[in-house]
């Protein structure tokens, strides 16, 4: 039987983001989003909530030496790390800022991307309005966001899987943002160009645990009284000894200003 212990602290955010970006599905969707954005040389591109700058190098390569890439992030630690990682790229600039109030002039950029940021924000609609304002007419906005209400973990104890999924989704401010992207974009005046729902699947315990917090959220759900400890232990034990199939739907959407 698994040990639950006390709820562990969330993993270091930069380590978490680097780990997620290096998974096959992480590499795949990030490449697909850059392709869908159809970035051209010489363009100005912005990554909203750029984190440690995971995607800035691919964007910098796409715009070339005559283009410009801006990363924007609220967290000083992320701004510092993204700046450090791209110190040798003159066409990359990382700015501290809140994506609810973009530090960008009207109609000044060609492409904007946002990747797993809207799910955390107090006012996603405000960010769509800001993106629409900052994009030149005909500019593209690319979004990649999960729908945590679709989280499913295969196990014989379906009730515990459901409780785990509901608890995990409940910890995200905008858990259903993925399915809302089309509506938010349309209401902000964008024309939606593409909607690409991806099944993000994990087949090994360690990766599923890192990305979905299997152990951590089970322990927290037990502590919160939303899961019986014996059920949580048995459920985790079966997952640790495999096989594992766990995943959720992730939406890639592009829209034109
Ligand atoms: C899940 S991370 C995604 C980072 C990056 N987009 C990636 O794919 O690796 C979310 C990022 O959004 C940033 N963030 C959260 N709220 C923000 C806000 N209001 N304005 C700017 N950045 C914000 C966080 O600091 C964090 O770096």
PDB file of C-alpha atoms and ligand atoms in Angstrom:
ATOM      1  CA  UNK A   1       0.000   0.000   0.000  1.00  0.00           C
ATOM      2  CA  UNK A   2       1.241   3.512  -0.761  1.00  0.00           C
ATOM      3  CA  UNK A   3       2.313   6.000   1.860  1.00  0.00           C
ATOM      4  CA  UNK A   4       0.434   9.247   1.642  1.00  0.00           C
ATOM      5  CA  UNK A   5       2.334  11.190   4.259  1.00  0.00           C
ATOM      6  CA  UNK A   6       1.498  14.845   4.703  1.00  0.00           C
ATOM      7  CA  UNK A   7       0.714  16.940   1.627  1.00  0.00           C
ATOM      8  CA  UNK A   8       3.938  17.918  -0.048  1.00  0.00           C
ATOM      9  CA  UNK A   9       4.691  21.424  -1.197  1.00  0.00           C
ATOM     10  CA  UNK A  10       4.164  22.224  -4.873  1.00  0.00           C
ATOM     11  CA  UNK A  11       7.295  21.509  -6.943  1.00  0.00           C
ATOM     12  CA  UNK A  12       9.573  24.358  -7.928  1.00  0.00           C
ATOM     13  CA  UNK A  13       7.724  26.178 -10.718  1.00  0.00           C
ATOM     14  CA  UNK A  14      10.699  26.483 -13.092  1.00  0.00           C
ATOM     15  CA  UNK A  15      11.561  22.786 -12.682  1.00  0.00           C
ATOM     16  CA  UNK A  16       7.898  21.911 -13.262  1.00  0.00           C
ATOM     17  CA  UNK A  17       7.725  24.017 -16.444  1.00  0.00           C
ATOM     18  CA  UNK A  18      11.009  22.639 -17.789  1.00  0.00           C
ATOM     19  CA  UNK A  19       9.857  19.069 -17.085  1.00  0.00           C
ATOM     20  CA  UNK A  20       6.482  19.598 -18.780  1.00  0.00           C
ATOM     21  CA  UNK A  21       8.093  21.248 -21.815  1.00  0.00           C
ATOM     22  CA  UNK A  22      10.479  18.310 -22.260  1.00  0.00           C
ATOM     23  CA  UNK A  23       7.761  15.627 -22.355  1.00  0.00           C
ATOM     24  CA  UNK A  24       6.857  14.336 -25.847  1.00  0.00           C
ATOM     25  CA  UNK A  25       3.424  15.925 -25.619  1.00  0.00           C
ATOM     26  CA  UNK A  26       4.932  19.211 -24.395  1.00  0.00           C
ATOM     27  CA  UNK A  27       7.378  19.332 -27.293  1.00  0.00           C
ATOM     28  CA  UNK A  28       4.589  18.413 -29.733  1.00  0.00           C
ATOM     29  CA  UNK A  29       2.001  21.022 -28.742  1.00  0.00           C
ATOM     30  CA  UNK A  30       4.552  23.833 -28.463  1.00  0.00           C
ATOM     31  CA  UNK A  31       5.807  23.075 -31.981  1.00  0.00           C
ATOM     32  CA  UNK A  32       2.224  22.910 -33.269  1.00  0.00           C
ATOM     33  CA  UNK A  33       1.351  26.265 -31.719  1.00  0.00           C
ATOM     34  CA  UNK A  34       4.352  28.002 -33.343  1.00  0.00           C
ATOM     35  CA  UNK A  35       3.365  26.458 -36.688  1.00  0.00           C
ATOM     36  CA  UNK A  36      -0.279  27.522 -36.275  1.00  0.00           C
ATOM     37  CA  UNK A  37       0.863  31.074 -35.497  1.00  0.00           C
ATOM     38  CA  UNK A  38       2.616  31.177 -38.889  1.00  0.00           C
ATOM     39  CA  UNK A  39       5.369  33.446 -37.599  1.00  0.00           C
ATOM     40  CA  UNK A  40       7.287  35.251 -40.390  1.00  0.00           C
ATOM     41  CA  UNK A  41      10.749  36.759 -40.443  1.00  0.00           C
ATOM     42  CA  UNK A  42      10.902  40.377 -39.332  1.00  0.00           C
ATOM     43  CA  UNK A  43       7.733  40.174 -37.235  1.00  0.00           C
ATOM     44  CA  UNK A  44       7.183  41.300 -33.653  1.00  0.00           C
ATOM     45  CA  UNK A  45       5.941  38.451 -31.450  1.00  0.00           C
ATOM     46  CA  UNK A  46       4.918  38.459 -27.788  1.00  0.00           C
ATOM     47  CA  UNK A  47       4.739  35.544 -25.347  1.00  0.00           C
ATOM     48  CA  UNK A  48       2.295  36.365 -22.531  1.00  0.00           C
ATOM     49  CA  UNK A  49       3.311  34.816 -19.216  1.00  0.00           C
ATOM     50  CA  UNK A  50       6.560  33.562 -20.725  1.00  0.00           C
ATOM     51  CA  UNK A  51       7.732  31.862 -17.517  1.00  0.00           C
ATOM     52  CA  UNK A  52      11.443  30.983 -17.672  1.00  0.00           C
ATOM     53  CA  UNK A  53      11.400  31.717 -21.399  1.00  0.00           C
ATOM     54  CA  UNK A  54      10.728  28.169 -22.600  1.00  0.00           C
ATOM     55  CA  UNK A  55       9.350  29.287 -25.968  1.00  0.00           C
ATOM     56  CA  UNK A  56      11.310  32.453 -26.666  1.00  0.00           C
ATOM     57  CA  UNK A  57      14.163  30.788 -28.571  1.00  0.00           C
ATOM     58  CA  UNK A  58      11.802  29.074 -31.058  1.00  0.00           C
ATOM     59  CA  UNK A  59      10.024  32.382 -31.635  1.00  0.00           C
ATOM     60  CA  UNK A  60      13.346  34.239 -32.006  1.00  0.00           C
ATOM     61  CA  UNK A  61      14.466  31.703 -34.622  1.00  0.00           C
ATOM     62  CA  UNK A  62      11.179  32.171 -36.484  1.00  0.00           C
ATOM     63  CA  UNK A  63      11.328  35.984 -36.614  1.00  0.00           C
ATOM     64  CA  UNK A  64      15.049  36.037 -37.411  1.00  0.00           C
ATOM     65  CA  UNK A  65      17.513  38.840 -36.696  1.00  0.00           C
ATOM     66  CA  UNK A  66      15.220  41.542 -38.093  1.00  0.00           C
ATOM     67  CA  UNK A  67      12.294  40.514 -35.898  1.00  0.00           C
ATOM     68  CA  UNK A  68      11.653  41.033 -32.200  1.00  0.00           C
ATOM     69  CA  UNK A  69      10.372  38.744 -29.470  1.00  0.00           C
ATOM     70  CA  UNK A  70       8.988  40.094 -26.212  1.00  0.00           C
ATOM     71  CA  UNK A  71       8.386  37.897 -23.210  1.00  0.00           C
ATOM     72  CA  UNK A  72       6.105  39.299 -20.493  1.00  0.00           C
ATOM     73  CA  UNK A  73       5.779  37.836 -17.020  1.00  0.00           C
ATOM     74  CA  UNK A  74       4.560  39.050 -13.658  1.00  0.00           C
ATOM     75  CA  UNK A  75       7.062  37.131 -11.550  1.00  0.00           C
ATOM     76  CA  UNK A  76      10.498  38.760 -11.113  1.00  0.00           C
ATOM     77  CA  UNK A  77      12.070  35.283 -10.820  1.00  0.00           C
ATOM     78  CA  UNK A  78      10.653  34.260 -14.208  1.00  0.00           C
ATOM     79  CA  UNK A  79      11.713  37.537 -15.831  1.00  0.00           C
ATOM     80  CA  UNK A  80      15.253  37.073 -14.467  1.00  0.00           C
ATOM     81  CA  UNK A  81      15.481  33.451 -15.629  1.00  0.00           C
ATOM     82  CA  UNK A  82      14.033  34.149 -19.087  1.00  0.00           C
ATOM     83  CA  UNK A  83      16.428  37.107 -19.494  1.00  0.00           C
ATOM     84  CA  UNK A  84      19.390  35.014 -18.370  1.00  0.00           C
ATOM     85  CA  UNK A  85      18.568  32.197 -20.787  1.00  0.00           C
ATOM     86  CA  UNK A  86      18.360  34.606 -23.738  1.00  0.00           C
ATOM     87  CA  UNK A  87      21.121  37.055 -22.867  1.00  0.00           C
ATOM     88  CA  UNK A  88      22.937  36.120 -26.085  1.00  0.00           C
ATOM     89  CA  UNK A  89      19.909  36.802 -28.313  1.00  0.00           C
ATOM     90  CA  UNK A  90      19.676  40.499 -29.207  1.00  0.00           C
ATOM     91  CA  UNK A  91      16.190  40.072 -30.696  1.00  0.00           C
ATOM     92  CA  UNK A  92      14.677  38.842 -27.396  1.00  0.00           C
ATOM     93  CA  UNK A  93      13.536  41.213 -24.662  1.00  0.00           C
ATOM     94  CA  UNK A  94      11.842  40.113 -21.449  1.00  0.00           C
ATOM     95  CA  UNK A  95       9.612  42.610 -19.679  1.00  0.00           C
ATOM     96  CA  UNK A  96       8.065  42.548 -16.233  1.00  0.00           C
ATOM     97  CA  UNK A  97       4.357  43.143 -16.545  1.00  0.00           C
ATOM     98  CA  UNK A  98       0.814  42.025 -15.915  1.00  0.00           C
ATOM     99  CA  UNK A  99      -0.901  40.582 -18.973  1.00  0.00           C
ATOM    100  CA  UNK A 100      -4.130  42.261 -17.861  1.00  0.00           C
ATOM    101  CA  UNK A 101      -2.415  45.581 -18.741  1.00  0.00           C
ATOM    102  CA  UNK A 102      -0.001  44.804 -21.544  1.00  0.00           C
ATOM    103  CA  UNK A 103       3.069  47.044 -21.692  1.00  0.00           C
ATOM    104  CA  UNK A 104       2.555  47.365 -25.480  1.00  0.00           C
ATOM    105  CA  UNK A 105       1.297  50.167 -27.733  1.00  0.00           C
ATOM    106  CA  UNK A 106      -1.917  49.771 -29.747  1.00  0.00           C
ATOM    107  CA  UNK A 107      -1.585  47.812 -33.011  1.00  0.00           C
ATOM    108  CA  UNK A 108       2.147  47.332 -32.447  1.00  0.00           C
ATOM    109  CA  UNK A 109       2.692  43.549 -32.715  1.00  0.00           C
ATOM    110  CA  UNK A 110       2.090  40.786 -35.287  1.00  0.00           C
ATOM    111  CA  UNK A 111       1.711  37.654 -33.182  1.00  0.00           C
ATOM    112  CA  UNK A 112       0.828  36.931 -29.548  1.00  0.00           C
ATOM    113  CA  UNK A 113       0.934  33.556 -27.862  1.00  0.00           C
ATOM    114  CA  UNK A 114      -0.289  32.520 -24.418  1.00  0.00           C
ATOM    115  CA  UNK A 115       0.456  29.087 -23.001  1.00  0.00           C
ATOM    116  CA  UNK A 116      -1.124  27.766 -19.763  1.00  0.00           C
ATOM    117  CA  UNK A 117      -1.466  31.256 -18.295  1.00  0.00           C
ATOM    118  CA  UNK A 118      -5.150  32.157 -18.793  1.00  0.00           C
ATOM    119  CA  UNK A 119      -6.093  29.229 -16.542  1.00  0.00           C
ATOM    120  CA  UNK A 120      -4.610  31.135 -13.575  1.00  0.00           C
ATOM    121  CA  UNK A 121      -5.834  34.684 -14.214  1.00  0.00           C
ATOM    122  CA  UNK A 122      -8.479  36.726 -12.416  1.00  0.00           C
ATOM    123  CA  UNK A 123      -9.859  38.206 -15.663  1.00  0.00           C
ATOM    124  CA  UNK A 124      -9.055  36.255 -18.855  1.00  0.00           C
ATOM    125  CA  UNK A 125     -11.501  38.376 -20.899  1.00  0.00           C
ATOM    126  CA  UNK A 126      -9.391  41.413 -20.077  1.00  0.00           C
ATOM    127  CA  UNK A 127      -6.344  39.689 -21.608  1.00  0.00           C
ATOM    128  CA  UNK A 128      -8.253  38.996 -24.832  1.00  0.00           C
ATOM    129  CA  UNK A 129      -9.178  42.689 -25.012  1.00  0.00           C
ATOM    130  CA  UNK A 130      -5.550  43.645 -24.423  1.00  0.00           C
ATOM    131  CA  UNK A 131      -4.294  41.207 -27.053  1.00  0.00           C
ATOM    132  CA  UNK A 132      -6.820  42.565 -29.557  1.00  0.00           C
ATOM    133  CA  UNK A 133      -5.670  46.118 -28.799  1.00  0.00           C
ATOM    134  CA  UNK A 134      -1.957  45.339 -29.127  1.00  0.00           C
ATOM    135  CA  UNK A 135      -2.218  43.266 -32.326  1.00  0.00           C
ATOM    136  CA  UNK A 136      -2.089  44.869 -35.739  1.00  0.00           C
ATOM    137  CA  UNK A 137      -5.233  44.196 -37.823  1.00  0.00           C
ATOM    138  CA  UNK A 138      -4.758  40.728 -39.294  1.00  0.00           C
ATOM    139  CA  UNK A 139      -2.362  39.718 -36.492  1.00  0.00           C
ATOM    140  CA  UNK A 140      -2.713  36.279 -34.900  1.00  0.00           C
ATOM    141  CA  UNK A 141      -3.341  35.288 -31.278  1.00  0.00           C
ATOM    142  CA  UNK A 142      -2.348  31.700 -30.407  1.00  0.00           C
ATOM    143  CA  UNK A 143      -3.554  30.045 -27.211  1.00  0.00           C
ATOM    144  CA  UNK A 144      -2.720  26.744 -25.522  1.00  0.00           C
ATOM    145  CA  UNK A 145      -4.782  26.010 -22.401  1.00  0.00           C
ATOM    146  CA  UNK A 146      -6.038  22.885 -20.616  1.00  0.00           C
ATOM    147  CA  UNK A 147      -9.541  21.860 -19.665  1.00  0.00           C
ATOM    148  CA  UNK A 148      -9.065  20.325 -16.231  1.00  0.00           C
ATOM    149  CA  UNK A 149     -12.693  19.192 -15.998  1.00  0.00           C
ATOM    150  CA  UNK A 150     -11.778  16.530 -18.575  1.00  0.00           C
ATOM    151  CA  UNK A 151      -9.062  15.022 -16.348  1.00  0.00           C
ATOM    152  CA  UNK A 152      -9.448  11.238 -16.194  1.00  0.00           C
ATOM    153  CA  UNK A 153      -7.276   8.631 -14.494  1.00  0.00           C
ATOM    154  CA  UNK A 154      -7.953   5.014 -15.411  1.00  0.00           C
ATOM    155  CA  UNK A 155      -8.490   2.751 -12.390  1.00  0.00           C
ATOM    156  CA  UNK A 156     -10.921   0.094 -11.224  1.00  0.00           C
ATOM    157  CA  UNK A 157     -12.030   2.483  -8.454  1.00  0.00           C
ATOM    158  CA  UNK A 158     -13.768   4.978 -10.727  1.00  0.00           C
ATOM    159  CA  UNK A 159     -15.248   6.901  -7.799  1.00  0.00           C
ATOM    160  CA  UNK A 160     -11.795   7.661  -6.378  1.00  0.00           C
ATOM    161  CA  UNK A 161     -10.531   8.669  -9.832  1.00  0.00           C
ATOM    162  CA  UNK A 162     -13.464  11.073 -10.095  1.00  0.00           C
ATOM    163  CA  UNK A 163     -12.828  12.502  -6.642  1.00  0.00           C
ATOM    164  CA  UNK A 164      -9.145  13.003  -7.458  1.00  0.00           C
ATOM    165  CA  UNK A 165     -10.023  14.711 -10.770  1.00  0.00           C
ATOM    166  CA  UNK A 166     -12.628  16.958  -9.188  1.00  0.00           C
ATOM    167  CA  UNK A 167     -10.254  17.936  -6.387  1.00  0.00           C
ATOM    168  CA  UNK A 168      -7.375  18.637  -8.811  1.00  0.00           C
ATOM    169  CA  UNK A 169      -9.563  20.710 -11.162  1.00  0.00           C
ATOM    170  CA  UNK A 170     -10.933  22.597  -8.180  1.00  0.00           C
ATOM    171  CA  UNK A 171      -7.456  23.901  -7.368  1.00  0.00           C
ATOM    172  CA  UNK A 172      -7.198  25.759 -10.709  1.00  0.00           C
ATOM    173  CA  UNK A 173      -8.857  29.183 -10.887  1.00  0.00           C
ATOM    174  CA  UNK A 174     -10.213  28.782 -14.451  1.00  0.00           C
ATOM    175  CA  UNK A 175     -10.286  24.996 -14.740  1.00  0.00           C
ATOM    176  CA  UNK A 176     -12.448  24.982 -17.899  1.00  0.00           C
ATOM    177  CA  UNK A 177     -10.597  27.749 -19.753  1.00  0.00           C
ATOM    178  CA  UNK A 178      -9.725  25.433 -22.655  1.00  0.00           C
ATOM    179  CA  UNK A 179     -13.333  25.056 -23.792  1.00  0.00           C
ATOM    180  CA  UNK A 180     -13.920  28.801 -23.274  1.00  0.00           C
ATOM    181  CA  UNK A 181     -11.179  30.070 -25.611  1.00  0.00           C
ATOM    182  CA  UNK A 182     -13.394  30.207 -28.704  1.00  0.00           C
ATOM    183  CA  UNK A 183     -16.104  32.181 -26.903  1.00  0.00           C
ATOM    184  CA  UNK A 184     -13.653  34.553 -25.254  1.00  0.00           C
ATOM    185  CA  UNK A 185     -11.852  35.224 -28.541  1.00  0.00           C
ATOM    186  CA  UNK A 186     -15.082  35.780 -30.456  1.00  0.00           C
ATOM    187  CA  UNK A 187     -16.504  38.128 -27.836  1.00  0.00           C
ATOM    188  CA  UNK A 188     -13.257  40.156 -27.915  1.00  0.00           C
ATOM    189  CA  UNK A 189     -13.686  40.706 -31.653  1.00  0.00           C
ATOM    190  CA  UNK A 190     -11.303  38.048 -32.977  1.00  0.00           C
ATOM    191  CA  UNK A 191     -12.099  35.722 -35.857  1.00  0.00           C
ATOM    192  CA  UNK A 192     -11.282  32.167 -34.768  1.00  0.00           C
ATOM    193  CA  UNK A 193      -9.016  30.466 -37.347  1.00  0.00           C
ATOM    194  CA  UNK A 194      -8.372  27.048 -35.810  1.00  0.00           C
ATOM    195  CA  UNK A 195      -9.400  24.874 -32.869  1.00  0.00           C
ATOM    196  CA  UNK A 196      -7.220  21.851 -32.162  1.00  0.00           C
ATOM    197  CA  UNK A 197      -8.228  19.727 -29.151  1.00  0.00           C
ATOM    198  CA  UNK A 198      -5.401  17.424 -28.072  1.00  0.00           C
ATOM    199  CA  UNK A 199      -5.617  14.448 -25.754  1.00  0.00           C
ATOM    200  CA  UNK A 200      -2.696  14.814 -23.349  1.00  0.00           C
ATOM    201  CA  UNK A 201      -1.984  11.296 -22.118  1.00  0.00           C
ATOM    202  CA  UNK A 202       0.528   9.991 -19.618  1.00  0.00           C
ATOM    203  CA  UNK A 203       1.458   6.311 -19.643  1.00  0.00           C
ATOM    204  CA  UNK A 204       4.043   6.210 -16.857  1.00  0.00           C
ATOM    205  CA  UNK A 205       3.549   6.972 -13.195  1.00  0.00           C
ATOM    206  CA  UNK A 206       6.458   9.367 -12.705  1.00  0.00           C
ATOM    207  CA  UNK A 207       5.488  11.728 -15.533  1.00  0.00           C
ATOM    208  CA  UNK A 208       1.806  11.609 -14.583  1.00  0.00           C
ATOM    209  CA  UNK A 209       2.779  12.316 -10.975  1.00  0.00           C
ATOM    210  CA  UNK A 210       4.987  15.258 -11.947  1.00  0.00           C
ATOM    211  CA  UNK A 211       2.402  16.900 -14.188  1.00  0.00           C
ATOM    212  CA  UNK A 212      -0.846  15.941 -12.445  1.00  0.00           C
ATOM    213  CA  UNK A 213       0.403  15.781  -8.866  1.00  0.00           C
ATOM    214  CA  UNK A 214      -0.980  12.273  -8.273  1.00  0.00           C
ATOM    215  CA  UNK A 215       0.652  11.840  -4.867  1.00  0.00           C
ATOM    216  CA  UNK A 216       0.445  15.464  -3.808  1.00  0.00           C
ATOM    217  CA  UNK A 217      -3.195  16.028  -4.707  1.00  0.00           C
ATOM    218  CA  UNK A 218      -4.267  12.664  -3.305  1.00  0.00           C
ATOM    219  CA  UNK A 219      -2.684  13.580   0.031  1.00  0.00           C
ATOM    220  CA  UNK A 220      -4.310  17.003  -0.085  1.00  0.00           C
ATOM    221  CA  UNK A 221      -7.711  15.545  -0.993  1.00  0.00           C
ATOM    222  CA  UNK A 222      -7.443  13.170   1.976  1.00  0.00           C
ATOM    223  CA  UNK A 223      -6.465  16.035   4.254  1.00  0.00           C
ATOM    224  CA  UNK A 224      -9.394  18.098   2.933  1.00  0.00           C
ATOM    225  CA  UNK A 225     -11.788  15.237   3.714  1.00  0.00           C
ATOM    226  CA  UNK A 226     -12.695  14.727   0.048  1.00  0.00           C
ATOM    227  CA  UNK A 227     -11.127  11.278  -0.229  1.00  0.00           C
ATOM    228  CA  UNK A 228     -10.963   8.395   2.247  1.00  0.00           C
ATOM    229  CA  UNK A 229      -7.349   7.640   3.168  1.00  0.00           C
ATOM    230  CA  UNK A 230      -7.656   3.871   2.567  1.00  0.00           C
ATOM    231  CA  UNK A 231      -9.153   4.487  -0.883  1.00  0.00           C
ATOM    232  CA  UNK A 232      -6.447   7.040  -1.718  1.00  0.00           C
ATOM    233  CA  UNK A 233      -3.633   4.711  -0.640  1.00  0.00           C
ATOM    234  CA  UNK A 234      -4.995   1.748  -2.597  1.00  0.00           C
ATOM    235  CA  UNK A 235      -5.629   3.903  -5.671  1.00  0.00           C
ATOM    236  CA  UNK A 236      -2.067   5.290  -5.623  1.00  0.00           C
ATOM    237  CA  UNK A 237      -0.604   1.836  -5.075  1.00  0.00           C
ATOM    238  CA  UNK A 238      -2.366   0.462  -8.161  1.00  0.00           C
ATOM    239  CA  UNK A 239      -1.144   3.421 -10.220  1.00  0.00           C
ATOM    240  CA  UNK A 240       2.437   3.099  -8.948  1.00  0.00           C
ATOM    241  CA  UNK A 241       2.506  -0.547  -9.944  1.00  0.00           C
ATOM    242  CA  UNK A 242       0.890   0.258 -13.301  1.00  0.00           C
ATOM    243  CA  UNK A 243      -0.333   0.286 -15.945  1.00  0.00           C
ATOM    244  CA  UNK A 244      -1.060   4.045 -16.063  1.00  0.00           C
ATOM    245  CA  UNK A 245      -3.359   5.899 -18.394  1.00  0.00           C
ATOM    246  CA  UNK A 246      -4.154   9.423 -17.273  1.00  0.00           C
ATOM    247  CA  UNK A 247      -4.908  12.519 -19.228  1.00  0.00           C
ATOM    248  CA  UNK A 248      -7.025  15.518 -20.122  1.00  0.00           C
ATOM    249  CA  UNK A 249      -8.022  17.622 -23.117  1.00  0.00           C
ATOM    250  CA  UNK A 250      -5.767  20.505 -24.062  1.00  0.00           C
ATOM    251  CA  UNK A 251      -6.929  23.133 -26.573  1.00  0.00           C
ATOM    252  CA  UNK A 252      -4.812  24.915 -29.164  1.00  0.00           C
ATOM    253  CA  UNK A 253      -6.738  27.831 -30.647  1.00  0.00           C
ATOM    254  CA  UNK A 254      -5.650  30.533 -33.071  1.00  0.00           C
ATOM    255  CA  UNK A 255      -7.609  33.689 -33.799  1.00  0.00           C
ATOM    256  CA  UNK A 256      -7.141  36.684 -36.079  1.00  0.00           C
ATOM    257  CA  UNK A 257      -7.466  40.293 -34.928  1.00  0.00           C
TER     258      UNK A 257
HETATM  259  C1  LIG B   1       2.103  27.749 -16.116  1.00  0.00           C
HETATM  260  S1  LIG B   1       3.251  29.044 -16.310  1.00  0.00           S
HETATM  261  C2  LIG B   1       3.497  28.991 -18.082  1.00  0.00           C
HETATM  262  C3  LIG B   1       4.821  29.594 -18.509  1.00  0.00           C
HETATM  263  C4  LIG B   1       5.112  29.506 -19.999  1.00  0.00           C
HETATM  264  N1  LIG B   1       4.054  30.089 -20.774  1.00  0.00           N
HETATM  265  C5  LIG B   1       5.362  28.081 -20.441  1.00  0.00           C
HETATM  266  O1  LIG B   1       4.596  27.558 -21.258  1.00  0.00           O
HETATM  267  O2  LIG B   1       6.345  27.466 -19.975  1.00  0.00           O
HETATM  268  C6  LIG B   1       2.310  30.505 -16.058  1.00  0.00           C
HETATM  269  C7  LIG B   1       3.142  31.774 -16.088  1.00  0.00           C
HETATM  270  O3  LIG B   1       2.254  32.905 -16.087  1.00  0.00           O
HETATM  271  C8  LIG B   1       2.799  33.904 -15.259  1.00  0.00           C
HETATM  272  N2  LIG B   1       1.698  34.789 -14.847  1.00  0.00           N
HETATM  273  C9  LIG B   1       0.685  34.501 -14.017  1.00  0.00           C
HETATM  274  N3  LIG B   1      -0.140  35.566 -13.897  1.00  0.00           N
HETATM  275  C10 LIG B   1       0.369  36.536 -14.680  1.00  0.00           C
HETATM  276  C11 LIG B   1      -0.033  37.857 -14.998  1.00  0.00           C
HETATM  277  N4  LIG B   1      -1.140  38.393 -14.462  1.00  0.00           N
HETATM  278  N5  LIG B   1       0.729  38.581 -15.846  1.00  0.00           N
HETATM  279  C12 LIG B   1       1.865  38.039 -16.382  1.00  0.00           C
HETATM  280  N6  LIG B   1       2.286  36.805 -16.123  1.00  0.00           N
HETATM  281  C13 LIG B   1       1.554  36.048 -15.289  1.00  0.00           C
HETATM  282  C14 LIG B   1       3.450  33.142 -14.131  1.00  0.00           C
HETATM  283  O4  LIG B   1       4.414  33.928 -13.457  1.00  0.00           O
HETATM  284  C15 LIG B   1       4.064  31.951 -14.889  1.00  0.00           C
HETATM  285  O5  LIG B   1       5.360  32.247 -15.322  1.00  0.00           O
END
